[in-house]
Coordinates of C-alpha atoms in Angstrom, one line a residue:
M1 CA -26.3 42.0 18.9
S2 CA -24.3 42.4 22.2
A3 CA -21.1 44.3 22.2
V4 CA -17.9 42.3 21.3
Q5 CA -14.4 43.4 21.9
G6 CA -11.7 43.7 19.2
I7 CA -9.4 41.3 21.1
T8 CA -12.2 38.6 21.1
V9 CA -12.8 39.0 17.4
L10 CA -9.1 38.8 16.6
A11 CA -8.4 35.8 18.8
E12 CA -11.4 33.9 17.4
S13 CA -10.5 34.8 13.8
L14 CA -7.0 33.4 14.3
R15 CA -8.3 30.2 15.7
A16 CA -10.9 29.9 12.9
Q17 CA -7.9 30.0 10.4
G18 CA -6.3 27.0 12.2
I19 CA -3.7 29.0 14.2
E20 CA -2.5 26.8 17.0
Y21 CA 0.4 28.6 18.6
A22 CA 1.5 32.1 19.5
F23 CA 4.8 33.3 20.8
G24 CA 5.6 36.7 22.1
I25 CA 6.3 39.3 24.8
V26 CA 3.3 41.2 26.0
G27 CA 2.8 44.8 27.2
I28 CA 0.4 47.6 26.4
P29 CA -1.8 47.2 24.4
V30 CA -1.6 43.4 23.7
I31 CA -1.8 41.9 27.3
E32 CA -5.5 41.3 27.0
L33 CA -5.1 40.0 23.5
S34 CA -2.7 37.2 24.7
M35 CA -5.3 36.2 27.3
A36 CA -8.1 36.3 24.6
M37 CA -5.9 34.0 22.5
Q38 CA -5.7 31.5 25.3
T39 CA -9.5 31.7 25.9
A40 CA -9.9 30.9 22.2
G41 CA -7.8 27.8 22.5
I42 CA -4.5 29.1 21.1
K43 CA -1.4 28.0 23.0
Y44 CA 0.5 31.1 24.0
I45 CA 4.2 30.8 24.9
G46 CA 5.8 33.9 26.5
M47 CA 9.4 34.4 25.5
R48 CA 12.3 36.6 26.8
N49 CA 13.2 38.3 23.6
E50 CA 11.1 39.4 20.7
Q51 CA 13.6 38.0 18.1
S52 CA 13.5 34.6 19.8
A53 CA 9.7 34.7 19.7
C54 CA 9.8 35.4 16.0
Y55 CA 12.3 32.6 15.4
A56 CA 10.0 30.2 17.3
A57 CA 6.9 31.2 15.4
Q58 CA 8.5 30.7 12.0
A59 CA 10.0 27.3 13.0
I60 CA 6.5 26.1 13.9
G61 CA 5.4 27.3 10.4
Y62 CA 8.2 25.2 8.8
L63 CA 7.5 22.1 10.9
T64 CA 3.7 22.1 10.5
G65 CA 3.1 24.0 7.3
K66 CA 0.7 26.3 9.2
P67 CA 1.9 29.7 10.5
A68 CA 2.1 30.6 14.1
V69 CA 1.7 34.1 15.5
C70 CA 4.5 36.2 16.8
L71 CA 2.8 38.8 19.2
V72 CA 4.7 41.9 20.2
V73 CA 4.1 45.5 21.4
A74 CA 4.3 48.6 19.4
G75 CA 7.5 50.5 18.3
P76 CA 10.6 48.8 19.8
G77 CA 8.7 45.5 20.1
L78 CA 8.0 45.4 16.4
L79 CA 11.5 46.7 15.4
H80 CA 13.0 43.9 17.5
V81 CA 11.3 41.3 15.3
T82 CA 12.2 42.7 11.9
G83 CA 15.4 40.6 11.8
G84 CA 13.2 37.5 12.5
M85 CA 10.7 38.6 9.9
A86 CA 13.4 38.9 7.3
N87 CA 14.8 35.5 8.2
A88 CA 11.4 33.9 7.7
Q89 CA 10.8 35.7 4.5
V90 CA 14.2 34.7 3.0
N91 CA 13.8 31.1 4.3
C92 CA 10.3 31.0 2.9
W93 CA 8.6 30.0 6.1
P94 CA 5.0 31.0 7.0
M95 CA 4.4 33.2 9.9
V96 CA 1.9 35.9 11.0
V97 CA 3.3 38.8 13.1
I98 CA 0.8 40.9 15.1
A99 CA 1.8 44.0 16.9
G100 CA -0.1 46.5 19.0
A101 CA 0.1 50.1 17.9
S102 CA -0.5 53.6 19.4
F103 CA -4.0 54.6 20.0
Q104 CA -5.2 56.3 16.9
D105 CA -6.3 59.5 18.6
H106 CA -2.7 60.0 19.8
E107 CA -1.1 59.5 16.4
G108 CA 0.8 62.5 15.1
I109 CA 1.2 64.2 18.5
G110 CA 3.9 62.1 20.0
A111 CA 2.1 58.9 21.1
F112 CA 3.7 56.3 23.3
Q113 CA 5.8 54.0 21.0
E114 CA 4.4 55.6 17.9
F115 CA 6.0 54.3 14.7
P116 CA 5.0 53.8 11.1
Q117 CA 4.7 50.1 11.6
V118 CA 2.8 48.9 8.5
E119 CA 5.2 50.8 6.2
A120 CA 8.3 49.6 8.1
S121 CA 7.1 46.0 7.9
R122 CA 6.5 45.8 4.2
P123 CA 10.1 45.1 3.1
Y124 CA 10.0 41.9 5.2
C125 CA 6.5 40.7 4.3
K126 CA 4.2 39.3 1.7
Y127 CA 1.3 41.2 3.2
A128 CA 1.1 44.1 5.7
A129 CA -2.1 45.8 6.7
R130 CA -4.0 47.6 9.5
P131 CA -7.7 46.5 9.7
P132 CA -9.8 49.7 9.7
S133 CA -12.5 48.4 12.0
I134 CA -13.4 45.5 14.3
P135 CA -15.9 43.9 11.8
L136 CA -13.2 43.8 9.1
I137 CA -10.7 42.0 11.4
P138 CA -11.7 38.5 10.2
L139 CA -11.2 39.4 6.5
H140 CA -7.6 40.6 7.1
V141 CA -6.8 37.6 9.3
E142 CA -7.9 35.2 6.6
K143 CA -5.9 37.0 4.0
A144 CA -2.8 37.2 6.2
V145 CA -2.9 33.4 6.8
R146 CA -3.6 32.6 3.2
L147 CA -0.8 34.8 1.8
A148 CA 1.6 33.4 4.4
T149 CA 1.0 29.9 3.2
Y150 CA 0.0 30.1 -0.5
G151 CA 2.7 30.1 -3.2
R152 CA 6.1 30.7 -1.8
P153 CA 5.5 30.8 2.0
G154 CA 6.4 33.9 3.9
V155 CA 5.4 36.5 6.4
S156 CA 2.2 38.5 7.0
Y157 CA 2.0 41.5 9.3
L158 CA -1.2 42.8 11.0
D159 CA -1.2 46.1 12.9
F160 CA -3.7 46.8 15.7
P161 CA -4.0 50.2 17.4
G162 CA -4.9 50.0 21.1
N163 CA -8.3 51.5 20.6
L164 CA -9.2 48.8 18.0
L165 CA -8.1 45.9 20.3
L166 CA -9.7 47.2 23.4
G167 CA -12.7 48.8 21.8
S168 CA -16.0 47.0 21.1
T169 CA -18.7 47.0 18.5
T170 CA -22.3 46.0 18.2
S171 CA -22.1 45.7 14.4
K172 CA -22.5 42.3 12.9
I173 CA -19.2 40.4 12.5
P174 CA -19.1 38.8 9.0
E175 CA -19.3 35.0 9.0
Q176 CA -15.9 33.4 9.3
Y177 CA -14.6 31.3 6.4
S178 CA -11.3 29.4 6.1
H179 CA -9.5 28.8 2.9
P180 CA -8.6 25.3 1.6
S181 CA -5.0 24.0 1.8
P182 CA -2.7 25.6 -0.7
P183 CA -3.2 24.1 -4.2
L184 CA -0.6 21.9 -5.7
I185 CA 1.1 23.2 -8.8
Y186 CA 1.6 20.3 -11.3
P187 CA 4.4 20.3 -13.8
D188 CA 4.2 20.6 -17.6
H189 CA 4.4 17.2 -19.1
D190 CA 6.8 18.1 -21.9
A191 CA 9.1 19.9 -19.4
V192 CA 9.3 16.7 -17.3
S193 CA 10.1 14.7 -20.5
S194 CA 12.9 17.2 -21.2
A195 CA 14.2 16.8 -17.7
A196 CA 14.1 13.0 -18.0
S197 CA 15.9 13.1 -21.3
L198 CA 18.7 15.3 -19.9
L199 CA 19.1 13.0 -16.9
K200 CA 19.2 9.8 -19.1
N201 CA 21.9 11.2 -21.3
A202 CA 24.0 12.6 -18.4
K203 CA 27.4 11.0 -17.8
R204 CA 27.7 12.7 -14.4
P205 CA 24.2 13.5 -12.9
L206 CA 23.7 15.0 -9.5
I207 CA 20.5 15.7 -7.5
I208 CA 20.6 18.5 -4.9
V209 CA 17.8 18.2 -2.3
G210 CA 16.8 21.4 -0.7
K211 CA 14.6 22.4 2.2
G212 CA 11.8 23.0 -0.2
S213 CA 11.6 19.2 -0.6
A214 CA 11.3 18.9 3.2
Y215 CA 8.6 21.6 3.5
A216 CA 6.7 19.9 0.6
R217 CA 6.8 16.6 2.5
A218 CA 8.1 15.0 -0.7
E219 CA 10.5 12.6 1.0
N220 CA 8.8 9.4 -0.3
P221 CA 9.1 10.1 -4.1
V222 CA 12.5 11.8 -3.7
R223 CA 13.8 8.7 -1.9
R224 CA 12.4 6.5 -4.5
L225 CA 13.9 8.6 -7.3
I226 CA 17.3 8.4 -5.8
D227 CA 17.2 4.7 -4.8
E228 CA 15.4 3.2 -7.8
I229 CA 17.3 5.3 -10.4
N230 CA 20.6 5.2 -8.5
F231 CA 21.3 8.9 -8.7
P232 CA 24.0 10.4 -6.4
F233 CA 22.8 13.3 -4.3
I234 CA 23.8 15.9 -1.9
A235 CA 21.5 17.9 0.4
T236 CA 21.5 21.6 1.4
P237 CA 21.7 22.2 5.2
M238 CA 18.0 21.9 5.9
G239 CA 17.4 19.5 3.0
K240 CA 19.2 16.9 5.1
G241 CA 17.0 13.9 6.1
V242 CA 14.7 14.1 3.1
V243 CA 16.9 11.2 2.0
P244 CA 18.7 9.8 5.0
D245 CA 22.2 11.0 5.5
S246 CA 23.2 7.4 5.9
S247 CA 22.1 6.5 2.4
S248 CA 24.7 4.8 0.3
R249 CA 23.8 7.3 -2.5
S250 CA 24.8 10.3 -0.5
V251 CA 27.9 11.9 -1.8
Q252 CA 28.0 14.7 0.8
S253 CA 31.6 13.7 1.7
A254 CA 32.6 14.5 -1.9
R255 CA 30.5 17.7 -2.2
S256 CA 33.2 19.8 -3.9
L257 CA 33.9 17.1 -6.5
A258 CA 30.2 16.4 -7.1
L259 CA 29.5 20.1 -7.7
Q260 CA 32.6 20.7 -9.9
K261 CA 32.3 17.8 -12.2
A262 CA 28.5 17.2 -12.6
D263 CA 27.2 17.7 -16.1
V264 CA 23.5 17.7 -15.2
V265 CA 22.2 18.9 -11.9
L266 CA 18.6 18.5 -10.8
L267 CA 17.5 21.1 -8.1
L268 CA 14.7 19.8 -6.0
G269 CA 13.6 22.7 -3.8
A270 CA 17.1 24.2 -3.7
R271 CA 18.1 27.7 -5.0
L272 CA 21.2 28.8 -6.7
N273 CA 22.1 31.3 -4.1
W274 CA 25.3 31.7 -2.0
I275 CA 24.8 28.2 -0.4
L276 CA 25.2 26.6 -3.8
H277 CA 27.8 29.2 -5.0
F278 CA 25.3 30.8 -7.5
G279 CA 25.7 27.8 -9.8
R280 CA 28.8 29.4 -11.3
P281 CA 32.4 28.4 -11.9
P282 CA 34.8 27.5 -10.3
R283 CA 32.4 25.6 -8.0
F284 CA 30.4 24.2 -11.0
A285 CA 31.5 23.3 -14.5
A286 CA 31.1 26.1 -17.0
D287 CA 28.9 23.9 -19.2
V288 CA 26.8 22.3 -16.5
K289 CA 23.1 21.9 -17.3
F290 CA 20.6 22.7 -14.6
I291 CA 17.1 21.3 -14.2
Q292 CA 15.4 23.7 -11.8
V293 CA 12.1 22.8 -10.0
D294 CA 10.6 25.5 -7.9
I295 CA 7.2 26.6 -6.8
C296 CA 8.0 30.2 -7.6
A297 CA 8.3 31.2 -11.2
E298 CA 10.3 34.3 -10.3
E299 CA 13.1 32.0 -9.0
M300 CA 13.7 30.5 -12.5
H301 CA 17.0 31.2 -14.1
N302 CA 18.4 33.1 -11.1
S303 CA 22.1 33.7 -11.5
V304 CA 22.5 31.3 -14.4
R305 CA 20.1 30.2 -17.1
S306 CA 18.6 26.8 -16.5
T307 CA 18.4 24.3 -19.3
V308 CA 15.0 23.1 -18.1
A309 CA 13.0 25.3 -15.6
I310 CA 9.8 23.9 -14.2
Q311 CA 7.3 25.6 -12.0
S312 CA 5.9 22.9 -9.9
D313 CA 5.5 21.5 -6.4
I314 CA 8.2 19.0 -5.7
L315 CA 5.8 16.2 -4.9
P316 CA 3.9 15.9 -8.3
F317 CA 7.1 16.7 -10.3
T318 CA 9.1 13.9 -8.6
N319 CA 6.3 11.4 -9.0
H320 CA 5.9 12.3 -12.7
L321 CA 9.7 12.2 -13.3
L322 CA 10.0 8.8 -11.6
E323 CA 7.1 7.4 -13.6
Q324 CA 8.8 8.4 -16.9
L325 CA 12.2 7.1 -15.9
N326 CA 10.8 3.8 -14.6
G327 CA 8.6 3.5 -17.7
Q328 CA 11.8 3.5 -19.8
N329 CA 13.5 1.0 -17.5
Y330 CA 16.3 3.5 -16.9
Q331 CA 18.8 3.2 -14.1
F332 CA 22.1 5.0 -13.8
D333 CA 25.0 2.6 -14.1
N334 CA 26.4 1.7 -10.6
N335 CA 29.8 0.9 -12.1
S336 CA 30.1 4.1 -14.1
D337 CA 33.3 6.2 -13.9
W338 CA 31.2 8.9 -12.1
W339 CA 30.1 6.6 -9.3
T340 CA 33.7 5.2 -9.0
S341 CA 35.3 8.7 -8.7
L342 CA 32.6 9.9 -6.2
R343 CA 33.0 6.8 -4.0
Q344 CA 36.8 7.2 -4.0
K345 CA 36.6 10.8 -3.0
C346 CA 34.1 10.1 -0.3
A347 CA 36.3 7.4 1.1
T348 CA 39.4 9.6 1.1
N349 CA 37.6 12.5 2.8
Q350 CA 35.9 10.3 5.3
K351 CA 39.3 8.8 6.3
T352 CA 40.6 12.3 6.9
V353 CA 37.6 13.2 9.1
Q354 CA 37.9 9.9 11.0
G355 CA 41.4 10.9 11.9
Y356 CA 40.3 14.1 13.5
A357 CA 37.3 12.3 15.2
R358 CA 39.6 9.7 16.8
D359 CA 41.9 12.4 18.2
V360 CA 40.4 12.6 21.7
S361 CA 43.3 14.6 23.2
T362 CA 42.4 17.6 25.3
P363 CA 41.5 20.3 24.7
L364 CA 39.1 18.6 22.3
N365 CA 38.4 19.4 18.6
Y366 CA 35.1 19.8 16.9
Y367 CA 35.2 16.5 15.0
A368 CA 35.9 14.4 18.1
V369 CA 33.0 16.1 20.0
F370 CA 30.5 15.6 17.2
H371 CA 31.6 12.0 16.4
H372 CA 31.1 10.9 20.0
M373 CA 27.8 12.8 20.3
Q374 CA 26.6 11.0 17.2
E375 CA 27.3 7.6 18.8
I376 CA 24.7 8.4 21.6
L377 CA 22.0 10.7 19.9
P378 CA 18.7 9.1 19.0
Q379 CA 18.4 8.7 15.2
D380 CA 15.1 10.6 15.2
A381 CA 16.3 13.6 17.2
I382 CA 15.6 17.1 15.9
I383 CA 19.0 18.9 15.7
V384 CA 19.1 22.6 16.0
S385 CA 22.4 24.2 15.3
E386 CA 24.1 27.6 14.9
G387 CA 27.5 29.1 15.0
A388 CA 30.3 29.1 12.5
N389 CA 32.4 26.0 12.7
T390 CA 30.0 24.5 15.2
M391 CA 27.2 24.6 12.6
D392 CA 29.3 23.8 9.5
I393 CA 31.2 20.8 11.0
G394 CA 28.2 19.6 13.0
R395 CA 26.2 19.5 9.7
S396 CA 28.5 16.9 8.3
M397 CA 29.0 14.9 11.5
L398 CA 25.5 14.9 13.1
L399 CA 23.3 12.8 10.8
N400 CA 19.6 13.3 10.0
Q401 CA 17.5 10.4 8.9
Y402 CA 14.2 12.2 8.6
P403 CA 13.0 15.4 6.9
K404 CA 12.6 18.6 8.9
H405 CA 14.9 17.3 11.6
R406 CA 17.6 19.9 11.2
L407 CA 17.1 23.6 11.9
D408 CA 20.0 26.1 11.5
A409 CA 21.0 29.6 10.5
G410 CA 19.4 29.0 7.0
T411 CA 19.5 31.0 3.9
F412 CA 19.8 34.4 5.7
G413 CA 22.7 33.1 7.9
T414 CA 21.0 34.4 11.0
M415 CA 22.7 33.9 14.4
G416 CA 20.7 33.8 17.6
V417 CA 18.0 31.5 16.1
G418 CA 18.9 28.4 18.1
P419 CA 17.0 28.6 21.4
G420 CA 13.9 29.9 19.7
F421 CA 14.0 27.2 17.1
A422 CA 14.6 24.6 19.8
I423 CA 11.6 25.8 21.9
A424 CA 9.3 25.6 18.9
A425 CA 10.7 22.1 18.0
A426 CA 10.2 20.9 21.6
I427 CA 6.6 22.2 21.8
F428 CA 5.9 20.6 18.4
C429 CA 7.3 17.3 19.5
R430 CA 5.4 17.4 22.8
D431 CA 2.1 17.9 21.0
H432 CA 2.7 15.7 18.0
Y433 CA 5.6 13.3 18.6
P434 CA 5.9 12.6 22.4
G435 CA 9.3 11.3 23.3
K436 CA 11.2 12.7 20.3
R437 CA 14.2 14.7 21.6
V438 CA 15.5 18.1 20.6
I439 CA 19.3 18.8 20.7
C440 CA 20.3 22.4 20.4
V441 CA 24.0 22.6 19.4
E442 CA 25.4 26.1 19.9
G443 CA 28.6 27.8 19.4
D444 CA 29.5 29.9 22.4
S445 CA 29.2 33.1 20.5
A446 CA 25.8 32.1 19.0
F447 CA 24.5 31.1 22.4
G448 CA 25.1 34.6 23.7
F449 CA 22.4 36.0 21.4
S450 CA 19.5 34.3 23.0
G451 CA 20.8 32.3 26.0
M452 CA 18.3 33.7 28.4
E453 CA 15.6 31.7 26.7
I454 CA 16.8 28.9 29.0
E455 CA 14.3 30.4 31.5
T456 CA 11.5 29.9 28.9
M457 CA 12.5 26.3 28.5
V458 CA 12.4 25.8 32.3
R459 CA 9.1 27.6 32.6
Y460 CA 7.4 25.3 30.1
N461 CA 9.1 22.1 31.2
L462 CA 10.8 21.6 27.8
P463 CA 13.4 18.8 27.8
I464 CA 15.9 20.5 25.4
V465 CA 19.5 19.4 25.6
I466 CA 21.7 22.5 24.9
V467 CA 25.3 21.6 24.0
V468 CA 27.5 24.7 23.9
V469 CA 30.7 24.0 22.0
N470 CA 32.9 26.6 23.7
N471 CA 36.1 27.8 22.1
G472 CA 36.1 31.2 23.8
G473 CA 35.6 33.3 20.7
I474 CA 33.9 34.2 17.5
Y475 CA 35.4 31.7 15.0
G476 CA 38.2 31.2 17.5
G477 CA 39.4 32.3 20.9
F478 CA 42.5 32.2 23.1
D479 CA 43.9 30.1 25.9
Q480 CA 44.1 31.9 29.3
E481 CA 47.8 32.5 29.2
T482 CA 47.7 34.2 25.7
F483 CA 44.5 36.1 26.6
D484 CA 46.1 37.5 29.7
A485 CA 49.4 38.4 27.9
I486 CA 47.6 40.3 25.2
R487 CA 45.6 42.4 27.7
K488 CA 48.3 42.9 30.4
D489 CA 48.9 46.5 31.4
A490 CA 47.0 48.0 28.4
D491 CA 43.7 49.7 27.5
L492 CA 41.4 46.7 27.3
L493 CA 39.2 48.5 24.7
K494 CA 42.2 48.8 22.4
V495 CA 43.9 45.5 22.8
T496 CA 41.2 42.9 23.4
P497 CA 40.8 41.0 20.1
P498 CA 37.4 41.7 18.5
T499 CA 36.9 37.9 18.1
A500 CA 37.7 37.1 21.7
L501 CA 35.2 36.1 24.4
T502 CA 36.0 35.3 28.0
V503 CA 38.1 32.2 28.4
E504 CA 36.2 29.1 29.6
T505 CA 32.9 30.9 30.4
R506 CA 30.9 28.6 32.7
Y507 CA 27.6 28.5 30.7
E508 CA 26.5 25.3 32.5
N509 CA 26.1 27.3 35.7
M510 CA 23.1 29.0 34.3
M511 CA 21.1 25.9 35.3
Q512 CA 21.8 26.9 39.0
L513 CA 19.4 29.8 38.5
F514 CA 16.7 27.2 38.6
G515 CA 18.1 24.9 41.2
Q516 CA 19.3 22.5 38.6
K517 CA 22.8 21.4 37.5
G518 CA 24.5 21.7 34.1
Y519 CA 27.6 19.8 32.9
L520 CA 31.1 21.0 32.3
V521 CA 32.9 18.8 29.8
R522 CA 36.6 18.6 29.0
D523 CA 37.0 15.1 27.6
I524 CA 35.0 12.4 25.7
P525 CA 34.0 10.2 28.7
Q526 CA 32.6 13.3 30.4
L527 CA 30.8 14.3 27.2
Q528 CA 29.2 10.9 26.7
S529 CA 28.2 10.6 30.3
A530 CA 26.7 14.1 30.4
L531 CA 24.8 13.5 27.2
S532 CA 23.5 10.1 28.2
E533 CA 22.2 11.6 31.5
A534 CA 20.7 14.6 29.8
L535 CA 18.7 12.4 27.5
T536 CA 17.0 10.8 30.5
L537 CA 15.5 14.2 31.5
T538 CA 11.9 14.4 30.3
N539 CA 10.6 17.6 31.9
R540 CA 13.4 20.2 31.9
P541 CA 16.3 21.4 29.8
T542 CA 19.9 21.2 30.6
I543 CA 23.2 22.8 29.4
I544 CA 26.3 20.8 28.5
N545 CA 29.3 23.2 28.3
V546 CA 32.0 21.5 26.1
L547 CA 35.4 23.2 26.3
I548 CA 37.4 22.7 23.1
S549 CA 40.6 24.0 21.8
P550 CA 40.4 27.7 21.0
S551 CA 42.4 27.0 17.8
S552 CA 40.2 24.0 16.6
D553 CA 39.1 24.5 13.0
R554 CA 37.7 22.8 10.0
K555 CA 39.8 20.5 7.9
P556 CA 41.5 22.3 5.0
Q557 CA 38.9 23.1 2.3
E558 CA 39.5 22.9 -1.4
H559 CA 37.5 26.1 -1.9
S560 CA 36.7 29.0 0.5
W561 CA 33.2 28.8 2.0
L562 CA 31.8 31.6 -0.2
T563 CA 32.3 32.0 -4.0
E564 CA 33.9 35.3 -4.5
S565 CA 32.4 38.1 -6.6
K566 CA 33.6 38.3 -10.2
L567 CA 33.6 42.1 -10.1

């Protein structure tokens, strides 16, 4: 057998497992590996920051169900992606991280970028390993991809010393094999019957649709369950679109009331974590009964004890439940007191929001910006969003009609994800849904984490529309007069408010770096004109910098955003 290099074996092993994309930043000793990946047919996207590369790779995993690779150098390169690894692991998104490592004969004597990488990665991974030889690379690649996708999806890490990558072997490379698609877990029949009985006897049922339903591609049976049985529902942030936001059975506008008063709650791919206030009072009734459906048995009874806990994929469970309820000719009464109170609350809250949205005085407020964006955005656009109020208010105002069409800070609440997510979504759309648009809605603080990825978007001709909602601060900023008065004749390090950013930063001028123009927006006609023009661009990104009032805020909330500790 002729000699074969480690980089060739690794690249071909990845391709044999169905890996289609890799994102990263190269350097010694992975430069040749990135080229070998391209030779093997893997699409390599060079990023400007390792964290963004990690965010892009995990977003591809969520959108396709097949992990992408995040490729980085040793030491600092790997450490820079641990935040992204943790984000993917907590979000339950599949991804494979590959890092170069110090040459083994230099280990222990002060090697370049030497670091205990396998050990450091384990807290953020389902699987972390260093293949001991070139012939064993295919075995570890197969296992890494399988563990990233089987069960609850997550992260795998593979570590490659420079001598393993750049070395060669004449030993026989074991024949490649690829594993089948992850097996479906079917629910216990009696448990589904118990769930159906609870729902039938509920006076105030509620379905909560989580991103697990989106990942499982269970939208068809979930929509049928809600439409045919007439259940009210709300969605978690990335569960939006599994059932269209425009559905008449969505009670998102009455979310607080729905959570507080429901007597039976069916969780479809949603977890009782901070996003759902841990399932506890005062956000839920003390005697509420939970029906919990999750692929992971360890998630059962987390925070509170579920009345019915079912380990199952969402798809077969929902089909089975729908079959039972339809078989008994059950439909929840459309004229019930529960539906009446939910509709009334929705109407009241929507009227309040409409008042904010119609206020187009300048400087603008969040609601007016998002309402008038929604009038123009394509219904099938993928919306990426991050920030504080930008994300929270945008979630309620920018509608999703299809699953996996919203990407945001997620369960880990990570800022800086937006540009990386948007790059992944744009590449996914280019390859699978040509013409579908990606809108990246950023708070000005969030944009600062990864804004230089605009160069990546330009380099790969990605038509991403970036909308920076600019209030000059973290949560809130200051007008120029107040900002100057606070800082006048004083030590700027002592008096500049920690939440303040520079007033009216001209983010749109970043497009001039590439000989293009961005848009500065102060009023609604300018916003709609800029957005309409940006949507005609098919081979490059653009930035729309929307200046809003530094004091713009959410409408008053009945409860604070996070349920407080009981300790």
